[in-house]
Coordinates of C-alpha atoms in Angstrom, one line a residue:
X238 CA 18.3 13.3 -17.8
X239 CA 17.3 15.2 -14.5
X240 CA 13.8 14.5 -13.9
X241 CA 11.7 17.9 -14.0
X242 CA 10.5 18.9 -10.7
X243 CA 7.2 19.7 -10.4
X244 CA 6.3 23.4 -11.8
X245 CA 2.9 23.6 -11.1
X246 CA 1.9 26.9 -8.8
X247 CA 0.2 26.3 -5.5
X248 CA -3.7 27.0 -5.8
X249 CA -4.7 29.1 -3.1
X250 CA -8.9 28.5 -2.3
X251 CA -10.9 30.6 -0.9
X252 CA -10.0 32.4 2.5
X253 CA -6.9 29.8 3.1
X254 CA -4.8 32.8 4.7
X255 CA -7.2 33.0 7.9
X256 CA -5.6 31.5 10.9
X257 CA -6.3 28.1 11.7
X258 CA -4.7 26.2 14.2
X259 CA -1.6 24.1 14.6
X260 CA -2.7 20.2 13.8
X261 CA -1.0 18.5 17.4
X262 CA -1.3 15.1 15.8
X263 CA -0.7 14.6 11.9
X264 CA -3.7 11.8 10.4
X265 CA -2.7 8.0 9.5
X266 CA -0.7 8.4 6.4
X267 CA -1.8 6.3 3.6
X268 CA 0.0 5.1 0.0
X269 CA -1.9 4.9 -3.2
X270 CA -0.2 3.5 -6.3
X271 CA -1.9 3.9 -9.6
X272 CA -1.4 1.3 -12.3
X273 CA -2.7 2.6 -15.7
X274 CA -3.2 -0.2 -18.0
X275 CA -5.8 -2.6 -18.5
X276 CA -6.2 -5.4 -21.1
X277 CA -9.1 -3.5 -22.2
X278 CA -11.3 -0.3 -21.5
X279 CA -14.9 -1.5 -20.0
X280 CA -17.4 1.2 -21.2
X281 CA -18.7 2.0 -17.9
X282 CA -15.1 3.0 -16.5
X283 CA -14.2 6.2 -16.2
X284 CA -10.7 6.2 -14.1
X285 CA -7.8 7.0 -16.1
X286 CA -7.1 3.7 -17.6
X287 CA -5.7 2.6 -21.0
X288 CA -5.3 -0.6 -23.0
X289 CA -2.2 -2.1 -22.2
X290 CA 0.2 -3.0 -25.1
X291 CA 1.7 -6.6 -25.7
X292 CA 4.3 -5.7 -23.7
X293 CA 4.1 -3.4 -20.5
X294 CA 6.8 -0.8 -19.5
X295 CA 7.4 -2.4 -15.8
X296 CA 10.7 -1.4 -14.9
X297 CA 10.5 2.2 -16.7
X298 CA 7.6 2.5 -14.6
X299 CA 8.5 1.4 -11.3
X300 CA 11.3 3.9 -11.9
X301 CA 9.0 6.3 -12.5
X302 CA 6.8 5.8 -9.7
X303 CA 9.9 5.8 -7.1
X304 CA 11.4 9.4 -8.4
X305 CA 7.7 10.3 -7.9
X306 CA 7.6 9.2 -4.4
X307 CA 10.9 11.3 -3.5
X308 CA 9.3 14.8 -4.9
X309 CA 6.9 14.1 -1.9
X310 CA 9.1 12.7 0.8
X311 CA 9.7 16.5 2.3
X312 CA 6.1 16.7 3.3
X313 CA 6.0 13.1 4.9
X314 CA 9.7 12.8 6.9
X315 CA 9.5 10.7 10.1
X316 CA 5.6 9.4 9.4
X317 CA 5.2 5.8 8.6
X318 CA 2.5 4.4 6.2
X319 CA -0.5 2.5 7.6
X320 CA -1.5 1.1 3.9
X321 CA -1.1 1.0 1.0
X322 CA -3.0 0.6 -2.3
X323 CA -2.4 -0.2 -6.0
X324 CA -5.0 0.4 -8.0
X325 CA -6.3 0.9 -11.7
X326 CA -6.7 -0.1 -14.1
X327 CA -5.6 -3.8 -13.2
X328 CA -2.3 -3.8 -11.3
X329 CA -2.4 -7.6 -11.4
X330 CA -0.7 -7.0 -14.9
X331 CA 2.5 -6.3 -13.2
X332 CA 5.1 -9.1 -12.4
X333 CA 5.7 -10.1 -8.9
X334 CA 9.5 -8.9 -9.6
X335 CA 8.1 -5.8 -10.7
X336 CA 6.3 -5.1 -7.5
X337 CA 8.1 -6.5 -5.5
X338 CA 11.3 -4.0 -6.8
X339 CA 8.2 -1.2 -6.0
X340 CA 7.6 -2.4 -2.4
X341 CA 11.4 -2.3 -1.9
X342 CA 11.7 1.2 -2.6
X343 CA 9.2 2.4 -1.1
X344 CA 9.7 0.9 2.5
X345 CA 13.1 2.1 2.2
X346 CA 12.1 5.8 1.8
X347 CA 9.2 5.5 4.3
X348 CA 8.8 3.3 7.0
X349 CA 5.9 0.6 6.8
X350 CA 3.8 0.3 10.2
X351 CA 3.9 -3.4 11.3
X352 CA 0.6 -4.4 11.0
X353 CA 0.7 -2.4 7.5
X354 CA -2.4 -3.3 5.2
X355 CA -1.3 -3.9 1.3
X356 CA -3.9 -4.0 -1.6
X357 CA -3.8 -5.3 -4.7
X358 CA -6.8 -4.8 -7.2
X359 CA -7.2 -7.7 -9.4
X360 CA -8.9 -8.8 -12.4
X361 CA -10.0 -12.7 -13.0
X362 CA -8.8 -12.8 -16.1
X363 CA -5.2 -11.8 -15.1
X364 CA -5.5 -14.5 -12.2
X365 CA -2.3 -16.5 -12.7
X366 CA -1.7 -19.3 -9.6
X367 CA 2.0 -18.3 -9.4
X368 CA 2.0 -15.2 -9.8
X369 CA -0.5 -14.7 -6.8
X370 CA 1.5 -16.9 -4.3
X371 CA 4.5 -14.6 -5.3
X372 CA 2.2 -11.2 -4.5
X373 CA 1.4 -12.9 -1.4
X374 CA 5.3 -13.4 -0.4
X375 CA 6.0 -10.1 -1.1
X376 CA 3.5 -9.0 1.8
X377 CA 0.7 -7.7 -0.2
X378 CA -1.8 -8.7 2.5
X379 CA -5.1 -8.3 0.4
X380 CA -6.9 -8.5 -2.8
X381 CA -10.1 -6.9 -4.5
X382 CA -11.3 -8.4 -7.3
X383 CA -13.2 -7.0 -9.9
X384 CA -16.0 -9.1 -10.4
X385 CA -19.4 -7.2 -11.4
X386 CA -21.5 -9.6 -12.1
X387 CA -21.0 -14.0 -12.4
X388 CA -23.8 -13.6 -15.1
X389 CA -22.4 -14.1 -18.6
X390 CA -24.7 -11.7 -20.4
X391 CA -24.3 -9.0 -17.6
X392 CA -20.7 -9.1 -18.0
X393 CA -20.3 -9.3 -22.1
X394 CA -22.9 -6.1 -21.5
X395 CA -20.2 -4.5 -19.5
X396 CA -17.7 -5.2 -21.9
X397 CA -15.7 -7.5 -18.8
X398 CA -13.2 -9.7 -20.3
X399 CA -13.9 -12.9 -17.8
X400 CA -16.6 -15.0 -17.5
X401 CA -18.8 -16.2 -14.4
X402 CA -16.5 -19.5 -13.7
X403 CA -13.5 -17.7 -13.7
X404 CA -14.7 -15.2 -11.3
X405 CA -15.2 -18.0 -9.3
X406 CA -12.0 -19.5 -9.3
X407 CA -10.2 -16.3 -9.0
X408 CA -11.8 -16.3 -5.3
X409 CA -10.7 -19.9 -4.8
X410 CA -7.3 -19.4 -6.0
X411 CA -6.8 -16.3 -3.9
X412 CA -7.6 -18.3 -0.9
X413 CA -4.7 -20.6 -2.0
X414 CA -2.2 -18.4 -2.4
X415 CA -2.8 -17.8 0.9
X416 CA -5.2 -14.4 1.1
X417 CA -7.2 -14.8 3.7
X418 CA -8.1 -11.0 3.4
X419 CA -10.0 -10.7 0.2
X420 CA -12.3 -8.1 -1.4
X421 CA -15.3 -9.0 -4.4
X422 CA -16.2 -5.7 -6.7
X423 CA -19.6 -6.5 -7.4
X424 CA -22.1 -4.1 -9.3
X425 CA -26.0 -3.9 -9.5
X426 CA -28.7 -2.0 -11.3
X427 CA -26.6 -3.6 -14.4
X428 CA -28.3 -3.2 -18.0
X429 CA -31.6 -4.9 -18.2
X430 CA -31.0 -6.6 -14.7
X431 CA -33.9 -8.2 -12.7
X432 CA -34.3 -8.6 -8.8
X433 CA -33.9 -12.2 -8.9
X434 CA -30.4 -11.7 -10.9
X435 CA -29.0 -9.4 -9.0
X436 CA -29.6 -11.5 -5.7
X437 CA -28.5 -14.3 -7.4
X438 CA -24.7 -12.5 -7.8
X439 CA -25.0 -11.7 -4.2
X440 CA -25.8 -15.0 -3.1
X441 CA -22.9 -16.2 -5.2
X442 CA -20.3 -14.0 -4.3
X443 CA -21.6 -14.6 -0.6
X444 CA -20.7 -18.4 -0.8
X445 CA -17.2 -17.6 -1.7
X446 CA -16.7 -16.1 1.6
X447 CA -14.9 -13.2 1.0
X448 CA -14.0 -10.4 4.2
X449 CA -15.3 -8.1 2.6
X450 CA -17.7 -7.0 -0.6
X451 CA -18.2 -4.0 -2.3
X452 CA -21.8 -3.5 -3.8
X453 CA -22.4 -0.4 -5.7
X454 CA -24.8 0.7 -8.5
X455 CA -23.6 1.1 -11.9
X456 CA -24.1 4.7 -12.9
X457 CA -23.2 6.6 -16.2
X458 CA -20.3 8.7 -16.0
X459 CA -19.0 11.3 -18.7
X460 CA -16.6 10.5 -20.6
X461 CA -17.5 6.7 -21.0
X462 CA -18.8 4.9 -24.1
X463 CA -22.5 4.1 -21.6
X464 CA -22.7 7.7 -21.6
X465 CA -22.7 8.3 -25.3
X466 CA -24.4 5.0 -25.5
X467 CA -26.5 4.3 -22.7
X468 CA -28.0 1.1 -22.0
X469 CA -31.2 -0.3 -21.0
X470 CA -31.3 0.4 -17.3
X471 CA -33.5 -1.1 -14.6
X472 CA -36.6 0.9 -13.9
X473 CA -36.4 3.4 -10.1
X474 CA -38.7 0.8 -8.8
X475 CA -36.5 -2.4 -9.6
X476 CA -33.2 -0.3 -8.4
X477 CA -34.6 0.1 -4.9
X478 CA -36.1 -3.4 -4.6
X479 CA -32.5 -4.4 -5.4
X480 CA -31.2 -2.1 -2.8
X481 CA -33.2 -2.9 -0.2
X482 CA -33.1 -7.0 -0.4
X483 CA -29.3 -7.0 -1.4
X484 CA -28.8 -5.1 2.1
X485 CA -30.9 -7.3 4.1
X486 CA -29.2 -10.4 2.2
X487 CA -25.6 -9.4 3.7
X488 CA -26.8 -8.7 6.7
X489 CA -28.3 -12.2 6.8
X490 CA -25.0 -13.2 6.6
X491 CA -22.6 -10.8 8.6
X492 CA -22.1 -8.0 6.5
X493 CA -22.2 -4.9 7.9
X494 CA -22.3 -2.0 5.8
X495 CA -20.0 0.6 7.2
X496 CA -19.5 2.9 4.2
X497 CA -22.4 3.8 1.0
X498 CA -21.3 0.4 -0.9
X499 CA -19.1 -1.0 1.6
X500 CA -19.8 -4.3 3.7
X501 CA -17.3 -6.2 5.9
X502 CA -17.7 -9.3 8.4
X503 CA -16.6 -8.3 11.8
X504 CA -13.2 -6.4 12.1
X505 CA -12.5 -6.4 8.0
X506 CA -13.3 -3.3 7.1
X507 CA -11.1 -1.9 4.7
X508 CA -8.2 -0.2 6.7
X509 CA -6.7 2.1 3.5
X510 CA -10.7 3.2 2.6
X511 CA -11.6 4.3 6.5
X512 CA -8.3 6.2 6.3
X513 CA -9.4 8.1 3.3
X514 CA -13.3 8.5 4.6
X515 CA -12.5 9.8 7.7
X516 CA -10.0 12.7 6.3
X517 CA -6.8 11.0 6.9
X518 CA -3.5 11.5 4.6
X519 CA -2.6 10.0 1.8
X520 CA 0.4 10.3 -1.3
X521 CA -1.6 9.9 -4.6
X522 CA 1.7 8.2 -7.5
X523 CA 1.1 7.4 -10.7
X524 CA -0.3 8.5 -13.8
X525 CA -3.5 10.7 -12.7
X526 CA -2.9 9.7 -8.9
X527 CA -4.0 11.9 -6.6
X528 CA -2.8 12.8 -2.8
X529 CA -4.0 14.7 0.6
X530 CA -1.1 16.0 2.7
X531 CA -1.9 17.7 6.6
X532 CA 1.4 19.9 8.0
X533 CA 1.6 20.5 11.2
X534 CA 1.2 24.5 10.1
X535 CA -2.3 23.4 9.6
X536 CA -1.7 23.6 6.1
X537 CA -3.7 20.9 3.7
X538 CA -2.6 20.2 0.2
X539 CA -4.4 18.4 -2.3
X540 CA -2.1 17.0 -5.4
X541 CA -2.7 15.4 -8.5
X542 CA 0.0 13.7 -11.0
X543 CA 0.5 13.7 -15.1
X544 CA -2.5 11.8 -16.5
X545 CA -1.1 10.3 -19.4
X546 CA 1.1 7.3 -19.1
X547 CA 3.3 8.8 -22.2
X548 CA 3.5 12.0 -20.3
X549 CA 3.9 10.3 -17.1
X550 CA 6.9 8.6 -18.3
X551 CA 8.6 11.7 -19.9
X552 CA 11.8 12.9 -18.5
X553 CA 11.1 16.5 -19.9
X554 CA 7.5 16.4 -18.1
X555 CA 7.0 16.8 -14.4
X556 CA 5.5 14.3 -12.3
X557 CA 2.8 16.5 -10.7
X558 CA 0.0 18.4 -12.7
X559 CA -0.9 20.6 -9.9
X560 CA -2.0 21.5 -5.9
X561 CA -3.9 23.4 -4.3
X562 CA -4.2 24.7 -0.4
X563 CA -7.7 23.9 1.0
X564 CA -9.4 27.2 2.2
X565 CA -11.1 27.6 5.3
X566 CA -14.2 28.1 3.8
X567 CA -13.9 24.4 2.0
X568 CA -12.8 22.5 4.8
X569 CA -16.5 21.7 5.8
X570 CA -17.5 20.0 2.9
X571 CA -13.8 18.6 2.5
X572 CA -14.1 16.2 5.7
X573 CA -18.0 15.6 5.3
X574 CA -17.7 14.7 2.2
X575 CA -16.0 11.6 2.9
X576 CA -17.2 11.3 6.8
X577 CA -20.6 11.2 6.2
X578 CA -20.3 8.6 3.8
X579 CA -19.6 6.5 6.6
X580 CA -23.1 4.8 8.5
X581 CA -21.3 5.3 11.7
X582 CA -20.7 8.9 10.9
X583 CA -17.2 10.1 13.2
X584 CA -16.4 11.8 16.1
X585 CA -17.4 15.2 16.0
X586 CA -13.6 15.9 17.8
X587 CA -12.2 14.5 14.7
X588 CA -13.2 17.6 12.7
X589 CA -11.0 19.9 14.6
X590 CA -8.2 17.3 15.1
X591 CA -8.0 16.7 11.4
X592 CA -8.6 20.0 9.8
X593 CA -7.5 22.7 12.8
X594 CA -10.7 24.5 12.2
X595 CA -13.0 25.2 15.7
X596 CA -16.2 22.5 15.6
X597 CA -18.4 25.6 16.2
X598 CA -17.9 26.4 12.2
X599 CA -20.0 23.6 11.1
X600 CA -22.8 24.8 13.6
X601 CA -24.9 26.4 11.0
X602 CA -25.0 23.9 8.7
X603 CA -25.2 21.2 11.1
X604 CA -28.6 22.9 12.9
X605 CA -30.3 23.1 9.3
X606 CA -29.1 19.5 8.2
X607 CA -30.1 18.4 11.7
X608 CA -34.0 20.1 10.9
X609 CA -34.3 18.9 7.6
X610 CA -33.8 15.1 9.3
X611 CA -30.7 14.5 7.3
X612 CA -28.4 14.5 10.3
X613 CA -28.8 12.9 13.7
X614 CA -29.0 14.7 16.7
X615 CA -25.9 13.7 18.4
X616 CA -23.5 16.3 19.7
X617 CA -20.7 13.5 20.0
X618 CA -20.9 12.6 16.3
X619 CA -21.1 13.5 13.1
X620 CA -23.3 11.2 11.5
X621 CA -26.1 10.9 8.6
X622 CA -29.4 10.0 9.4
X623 CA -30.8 6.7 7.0
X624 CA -32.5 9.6 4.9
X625 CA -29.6 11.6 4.6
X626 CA -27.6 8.4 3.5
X627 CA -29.7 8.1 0.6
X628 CA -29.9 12.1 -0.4
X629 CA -26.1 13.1 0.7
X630 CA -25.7 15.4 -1.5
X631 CA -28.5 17.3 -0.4
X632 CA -27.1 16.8 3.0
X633 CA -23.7 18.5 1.7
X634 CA -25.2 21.1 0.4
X635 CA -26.2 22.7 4.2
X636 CA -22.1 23.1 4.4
X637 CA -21.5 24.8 1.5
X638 CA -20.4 28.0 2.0

């Protein structure tokens, strides 16, 4: 059966038939791969993910994934991809033949830059020796592992299927397979949590010596068994004593924050996540993946796939759920919302360069943000003060029109 091609009418937003210019240069273009299945729902998560069953449906869904990819090629001939991502649920539950097949497919419909950064988000408990050194042959470049915490009551509270040993070794055995790239998920402000044991994960996850870490509170999101059941949280108080000597911690030890709950040793930052922060393009496949695509019209279109993997892997169904055109009037608060999450901020030229819109439409905004101390004073840049770091939504707000 003929795959169904996507049916979904372009959405149109707000004043998106106002002239904007002609984008000279097209962004980095990115590749995001969403693997939906995880051994078992944490109840803090709130990506699409789903509990895998005893046995996965690789090769239907590389298949899958691959007809996906050529209902976008149109909209990405003659660019080459700068990274690419697969990400989760845990895409570590995929043979190495299965990905590998993926990778094969994909550089042979779009060309892979030659310094090309690769991702793979891992779990510990789907660390495997072999199967690792086989990722790393197939030129997936870099891991992230989904650690959270190396304390076992902190992790049986966050229903994580590994314990704090195993967290460990999954570091040690990335190294072996011959990552030197590496990425540690690790969250704070976790049920009941204390200053002293949320250092105490830092501290550990610093002696493993990963490139980079990503430190982030846990917060409760809809649609998660924490938000119908909340847990005991750490008071305000506790949550920005943790914030403030967790920062100073990795900074102690090389670890520059770059991004809200990013931190890399010198010249690791994350590639495929600058990309997305500083509004470049990326292809969203996958159940529930989403995409950004720039034309050289000027043209910006936002995509999102079939959510469920049963849907997903429907021959009747389409691949894409829906698009829509970013308007003119959204295009401020569609690049900050991402730039300003980085500390450095961006070039100020980088608005018009990615978006065709004139920098003088941000000037209202950006005078009240800029009296209200949220953003710095820097005609070059775009860039949040420390106080609008912490309150950036209030800071977004100022370019809402």
């Amino acid at each position: 059966m003929t795959r169904k091609s996507s049916a979904s009418p372009l959405i149109f937003g707000g004043d998106v038939q106002s002239p904007r210019a002609a984008l000279p240069v097209l962004p980095p273009l990115a590749l995001y791969i969403h693997i939906p299945w995880c051994v078992r729902k944490c109840p803090y998560c709130d990506f699409n993910s789903h509990t895998a069953s005893p046995v996965l449906p690789e090769e239907e869904y590389v298949d899958a994934l691959l007809a996906d990819l050529d209902q976008d090629l149109h909209a990405v001939y003659g660019r080459e991809l700068s990274s690419i991502f697969f990400g989760g649920g845990t895409p570590s539950l995929f043979s190495a033949d299965s990905l590998g097949r993926l990778l094969r497919g994909v550089e042979q419909r779009i060309p892979f830059a030659s310094d090309i950064e690769i991702t793979l988000e891992a779990n510990p408990g789907t660390f495997e020796q072999d199967k690792f050194v086989a990722y790393r042959k197939l030129g997936i470049n870099r891991l992230s592992i989904g650690i959270q915490s190396f304390q076992q009551e902190k992790l049986e509270a966050l229903g994580r299927i590994h314990n704090g040993d195993e967290a460990v070794r999954a570091a040690g055995m990335a190294r072996q397979a011959g990552f030197d790239n590496f990425n540690l998920d690790l969250m704070h402000g976790l049920p009941n949590q204390s200053l002293d044991d949320a250092l105490a994960d830092l501290r550990t996850a610093i002696a493993l010596k990963p490139t980079h870490l990503s430190w982030y509170q846990l917060t409760l999101e809809p649609n998660t068994v924490f938000w119908n059941q909340p847990p005991t949280l750490p008071e305000d108080d506790t949550l920005w004593d943790i914030q403030e000597a967790g920062q100073a911690l990795l900074a102690e030890h090389g670890y520059a924050q770059y991004e809200v709950s990013a931190y890399a040793l010198p010249g690791r930052p994350a590639r495929h996540n600058l990309n997305y922060w500083s509004f470049g393009d990326f292809i969203g496949i996958g159940a529930g993946a989403h995409g950004k695509l720039s034309h050289p019209d000027g043209r910006i279109v936002r995509t999102w796939k079939t959510r469920l993997p049963k849907d997903y892997l429907n021959p009747a169904k389409s691949f894409q759920a829906g698009e829509k055109a970013l308007g003119n009037d959204e295009m401020p608060f569609e690049f900050l919302m991402n730039a300003l999450r980085l500390t450095e901020g961006v070039e100020s030229r980088l608005y018009p360069e990615r978006t065709g819109m004139p920098l003088e439409s941000l000037a209202e905004g950006r005078r009240e943000a800029e009296q209200s101390g949220l953003l710095q004073v820097e005609p070059s840049r775009l860039v949040a003060t420390e106080r609008g770091q912490l309150f950036l939504n209030d800071l977004l707000q100022k370019f809402l029109t």
